[in-house]
Amino acid sequence: MGVVVRDLVPAFLEFWAKAVQEPERQLELWDEYVAASPDVLNDAERNGITVDPQQVLAGYGGREDLIRANAPRATEWITSAFDLVAPALAAADVELHAVAMVGLGTSNGWVSVVDGSYTLFLAVEQIADLDGARILAAHELAHALQLPLPERPWPEDGTLGETVYAEGFATALTLELLPQYGLAEHLWFGTGYENWLAEAERALPEATAGILAELESAEHDVLRRYLQFIKDGDLPTRIGYLVGTRAVQRLRETYTWPELARWSTTRATDELRAVLDQKSDQGATRDG
């Protein structure tokens, strides 16, 4: 079937033109804009964040040129990503929904359940260049297809094991489909992260053992330790993405992408556990 994209960027540009002309009415105009395009707040709502409109508005001025440059490209980024990813997962007959928009300056892309369907969101104000956009759109498209493809769709908020598998799946897949970009670029959707990758590779045995011990946890602090930008302890931020990528690459030696995309949460967690257990044993042997 394909992907159906709702483009909310023109609505933002219309709102912003009025907001610049009438600064004294910015908050009133913001309320009208959000009421007409409630998906603008999806990222905040899914993360339980309280939005400060004044703080959000203050950030738009410095991003206006980037928003205008990306505005005509967003829909094509998403449709091209579908054409790239869906055949690899034997999912070209799936109908997928997506939203191109100007977000709150927090996330560049994500997948969320809207009206019962997994929906891809792409926030153009956070996308700095065309290469990053291509990787990001394919990564999020992989999530949007993988999460609902199994016989029992995956939950929106999963355990550490489920999330590490899903992020590893999306990253390993885009790395295979877009080999002209390096691993660090696929993990960060941009350049300049080679030092982070080197540090993460050194910390991989410790992170693998830690994730293995807490695979079934759904605690926010546990997921944050391995998957978010916030520094928590001595491990590099987001190292769980690298752990998941390496694990899925190992699984890819045996299974096809359509198979890996359709595993239940139980199967995926069990397979991930087996791979991480092997890696943990290998690390312990080297250390000894």
Coordinates of C-alpha atoms in Angstrom, one line a residue:
M1 CA 0.0 0.0 0.0
G2 CA 2.4 2.7 1.2
V3 CA 2.7 5.5 3.7
V4 CA 0.1 8.3 4.2
V5 CA 1.8 11.5 5.3
R6 CA 0.1 14.4 7.0
D7 CA 2.2 17.5 6.5
L8 CA 1.7 20.0 9.4
V9 CA 4.7 22.2 8.5
P10 CA 2.6 24.6 6.4
A11 CA 0.3 25.1 9.4
F12 CA 3.3 26.0 11.6
L13 CA 4.6 28.5 9.0
E14 CA 1.2 30.2 8.9
F15 CA 1.1 30.3 12.7
W16 CA 4.7 31.6 13.0
A17 CA 4.2 34.4 10.4
K18 CA 1.3 35.7 12.6
A19 CA 3.3 35.2 15.8
V20 CA 6.2 37.3 14.5
Q21 CA 3.9 40.1 13.4
E22 CA 1.9 40.1 16.6
P23 CA 4.3 39.2 19.5
E24 CA 1.8 40.4 22.1
R25 CA -0.6 37.6 20.9
Q26 CA 1.9 34.8 20.6
L27 CA 0.5 32.7 23.4
E28 CA -3.0 33.1 22.1
L29 CA -1.9 32.2 18.6
W30 CA 0.0 29.2 20.0
D31 CA -3.2 27.9 21.7
E32 CA -5.1 28.2 18.4
Y33 CA -2.3 26.5 16.5
V34 CA -2.1 23.6 18.9
A35 CA -5.9 23.2 19.0
A36 CA -6.0 22.9 15.2
S37 CA -2.9 20.6 15.1
P38 CA -2.9 18.6 18.4
D39 CA -0.3 16.2 17.1
V40 CA 2.2 19.0 17.7
L41 CA 2.2 18.0 21.4
N42 CA 2.5 14.2 20.8
D43 CA 6.1 14.0 21.9
A44 CA 5.4 15.8 25.1
E45 CA 2.3 13.8 25.8
R46 CA 4.0 10.4 25.2
N47 CA 6.9 11.4 27.5
G48 CA 4.7 13.0 30.2
I49 CA 6.4 16.4 29.7
T50 CA 4.8 19.6 30.7
V51 CA 5.1 22.1 27.9
D52 CA 6.1 25.7 28.6
P53 CA 4.8 27.6 25.5
Q54 CA 7.1 30.5 26.1
Q55 CA 10.2 28.3 26.2
V56 CA 9.1 26.6 23.0
L57 CA 8.3 29.8 21.2
A58 CA 11.7 31.3 22.2
G59 CA 13.4 28.4 20.4
Y60 CA 11.7 28.8 17.1
G61 CA 13.2 32.1 16.0
G62 CA 16.7 30.6 15.7
R63 CA 15.5 27.6 13.7
E64 CA 13.2 29.4 11.2
D65 CA 15.7 29.2 8.3
L66 CA 16.2 25.5 8.9
I67 CA 12.4 24.9 9.2
R68 CA 11.8 26.7 5.9
A69 CA 14.6 24.8 4.2
N70 CA 13.3 21.4 5.4
A71 CA 9.6 22.2 4.8
P72 CA 9.3 21.0 1.2
R73 CA 11.4 17.9 1.9
A74 CA 9.8 16.2 4.8
T75 CA 7.1 14.2 3.0
E76 CA 9.6 12.9 0.4
W77 CA 12.0 11.8 3.2
I78 CA 9.3 9.7 4.7
T79 CA 8.0 8.2 1.4
S80 CA 11.5 7.4 0.2
A81 CA 12.2 5.7 3.6
F82 CA 9.1 3.5 3.1
D83 CA 10.2 2.6 -0.4
L84 CA 13.6 1.6 1.0
V85 CA 12.6 -0.2 4.2
A86 CA 9.2 -1.9 3.5
P87 CA 10.5 -4.3 0.8
A88 CA 13.4 -5.4 3.1
L89 CA 10.8 -6.4 5.7
A90 CA 8.4 -7.9 3.2
A91 CA 5.9 -5.2 4.3
A92 CA 5.3 -3.3 1.1
D93 CA 1.6 -4.1 1.3
V94 CA 1.2 -2.4 4.7
E95 CA -0.5 1.0 5.0
L96 CA 1.5 3.2 7.4
H97 CA 0.6 6.7 8.8
A98 CA 3.2 9.5 9.3
V99 CA 3.2 13.1 10.4
A100 CA 5.7 15.7 9.2
M101 CA 5.7 18.7 11.5
V102 CA 7.6 21.3 13.5
G103 CA 7.9 19.8 17.0
L104 CA 8.9 21.2 20.4
G105 CA 12.6 21.2 19.8
T106 CA 13.2 18.0 21.8
S107 CA 13.0 14.9 19.5
N108 CA 13.9 14.6 15.9
G109 CA 11.7 11.6 15.2
W110 CA 9.7 9.0 17.0
V111 CA 6.9 6.5 16.7
S112 CA 3.7 6.7 18.7
V113 CA 0.3 5.1 18.8
V114 CA -2.4 7.5 17.4
D115 CA -6.0 6.3 17.1
G116 CA -4.8 2.8 17.6
S117 CA -2.2 2.8 14.9
Y118 CA 1.6 3.2 15.1
T119 CA 2.4 6.5 13.5
L120 CA 5.8 7.9 12.5
F121 CA 6.6 11.5 13.5
L122 CA 9.4 13.6 11.9
A123 CA 10.2 17.0 13.5
V124 CA 11.9 19.1 10.8
E125 CA 13.3 21.7 13.2
Q126 CA 15.6 19.1 14.6
I127 CA 17.0 17.8 11.3
A128 CA 20.3 19.5 10.4
D129 CA 21.2 18.0 7.0
L130 CA 20.0 15.8 4.2
D131 CA 22.2 12.8 5.1
G132 CA 20.9 12.8 8.7
A133 CA 17.3 13.1 7.5
R134 CA 17.7 10.1 5.2
I135 CA 19.1 7.9 8.1
L136 CA 16.6 9.2 10.6
A137 CA 13.6 8.7 8.4
A138 CA 14.6 5.1 7.6
H139 CA 15.3 4.4 11.3
E140 CA 11.9 5.6 12.4
L141 CA 10.2 3.9 9.5
A142 CA 11.8 0.6 10.6
H143 CA 10.3 1.1 14.1
A144 CA 6.9 2.0 12.6
L145 CA 6.8 -1.2 10.7
Q146 CA 8.5 -3.6 13.2
L147 CA 6.4 -2.7 16.2
P148 CA 3.0 -3.7 14.7
L149 CA 4.1 -6.5 12.3
P150 CA 4.1 -9.4 14.8
E151 CA 0.9 -11.3 15.3
R152 CA 0.5 -9.5 18.6
P153 CA 1.8 -5.9 18.1
W154 CA 4.5 -4.8 20.5
P155 CA 3.5 -2.3 23.3
E156 CA 4.4 1.3 22.9
D157 CA 6.4 1.3 26.1
G158 CA 8.3 -1.9 26.6
T159 CA 11.0 -3.4 28.8
L160 CA 14.7 -2.7 28.6
G161 CA 15.2 -5.9 26.5
E162 CA 12.4 -5.0 24.1
T163 CA 13.6 -1.5 23.6
V164 CA 17.3 -2.5 23.2
Y165 CA 16.2 -5.1 20.6
A166 CA 13.9 -2.6 18.7
E167 CA 16.6 0.1 18.6
G168 CA 19.2 -2.5 17.6
F169 CA 16.9 -3.8 14.9
A170 CA 16.3 -0.3 13.4
T171 CA 20.0 0.6 13.5
A172 CA 21.3 -2.6 12.1
L173 CA 18.7 -2.5 9.3
T174 CA 19.5 1.0 8.2
L175 CA 23.2 0.3 8.4
E176 CA 22.7 -2.6 5.9
L177 CA 20.4 -0.6 3.7
L178 CA 22.5 2.6 3.7
P179 CA 26.0 1.3 3.9
Q180 CA 27.5 4.6 2.7
Y181 CA 27.1 6.0 6.2
G182 CA 29.2 4.8 9.1
L183 CA 28.0 3.1 12.3
A184 CA 28.3 6.3 14.4
E185 CA 26.2 8.2 11.8
H186 CA 23.5 5.6 12.0
L187 CA 23.5 5.7 15.8
W188 CA 23.4 9.5 16.0
F189 CA 21.9 10.6 12.7
G190 CA 24.8 12.8 12.0
T191 CA 28.6 13.2 12.0
G192 CA 31.1 14.0 14.7
Y193 CA 30.5 11.0 17.0
E194 CA 33.5 8.8 16.3
N195 CA 35.0 9.5 19.8
W196 CA 31.7 8.5 21.4
L197 CA 31.7 5.3 19.4
A198 CA 35.3 4.5 20.5
E199 CA 34.4 5.1 24.1
A200 CA 31.2 3.0 23.8
E201 CA 33.1 0.1 22.2
R202 CA 35.5 0.1 25.2
A203 CA 32.5 0.1 27.6
L204 CA 30.6 -2.5 25.7
P205 CA 31.4 -5.5 28.0
E206 CA 30.2 -3.6 31.1
A207 CA 27.1 -2.3 29.3
T208 CA 26.2 -5.8 28.0
A209 CA 26.5 -7.3 31.4
G210 CA 24.3 -4.5 32.9
I211 CA 21.6 -4.8 30.3
L212 CA 21.6 -8.6 30.5
A213 CA 20.9 -8.3 34.3
E214 CA 17.9 -6.0 33.8
L215 CA 16.4 -7.2 30.5
E216 CA 12.9 -7.5 32.0
S217 CA 12.9 -4.2 33.8
A218 CA 10.5 -1.4 32.6
E219 CA 11.7 1.1 35.2
H220 CA 12.3 4.6 33.8
D221 CA 15.7 5.0 35.5
V222 CA 16.9 1.7 34.0
L223 CA 15.9 2.6 30.5
R224 CA 17.4 6.1 30.9
R225 CA 20.7 4.6 32.0
Y226 CA 21.2 2.8 28.7
L227 CA 19.1 4.6 26.1
Q228 CA 18.7 8.3 26.8
F229 CA 20.9 11.4 26.5
I230 CA 21.0 11.9 30.2
K231 CA 24.3 10.9 31.8
D232 CA 23.8 8.3 34.5
G233 CA 26.9 6.7 35.9
D234 CA 30.2 6.0 34.0
L235 CA 28.7 4.5 30.8
P236 CA 28.4 6.6 27.7
T237 CA 24.9 7.9 27.0
R238 CA 22.7 5.8 24.7
I239 CA 25.1 2.9 24.8
G240 CA 22.1 0.5 24.7
Y241 CA 21.7 1.4 21.0
L242 CA 25.2 0.0 20.3
V243 CA 24.5 -3.1 22.4
G244 CA 21.3 -3.7 20.5
T245 CA 22.9 -3.1 17.2
R246 CA 25.7 -5.6 17.8
A247 CA 23.3 -8.2 19.1
V248 CA 20.9 -7.9 16.1
Q249 CA 23.9 -8.0 13.7
R250 CA 24.8 -11.4 15.3
L251 CA 21.2 -12.6 14.9
R252 CA 21.1 -11.4 11.3
E253 CA 23.8 -14.0 10.5
T254 CA 21.0 -16.6 11.0
Y255 CA 17.7 -14.9 10.4
T256 CA 16.2 -12.8 7.6
W257 CA 14.9 -9.2 8.2
P258 CA 11.3 -10.3 7.7
E259 CA 11.8 -13.0 10.4
L260 CA 13.4 -10.6 12.8
A261 CA 10.7 -8.0 12.2
R262 CA 7.9 -10.4 13.2
W263 CA 9.2 -11.9 16.4
S264 CA 7.0 -11.6 19.5
T265 CA 8.4 -9.6 22.5
T266 CA 9.1 -12.9 24.2
R267 CA 11.0 -14.4 21.3
A268 CA 13.0 -11.2 20.7
T269 CA 13.9 -10.9 24.4
D270 CA 14.9 -14.6 24.6
E271 CA 17.1 -14.3 21.5
L272 CA 18.6 -11.1 22.7
R273 CA 19.3 -12.7 26.1
A274 CA 21.1 -15.6 24.4
V275 CA 23.3 -13.3 22.4
L276 CA 24.2 -11.0 25.3
D277 CA 24.9 -14.0 27.5
Q278 CA 27.4 -15.3 24.9
K279 CA 29.0 -11.8 24.7
S280 CA 29.1 -11.5 28.5
D281 CA 30.9 -14.9 28.7
Q282 CA 33.4 -13.9 26.1
G283 CA 34.1 -10.6 27.9
A284 CA 34.6 -12.5 31.2
T285 CA 37.0 -14.9 29.5
R286 CA 39.1 -12.0 28.1
D287 CA 39.1 -10.2 31.4
G288 CA 40.3 -13.3 33.2

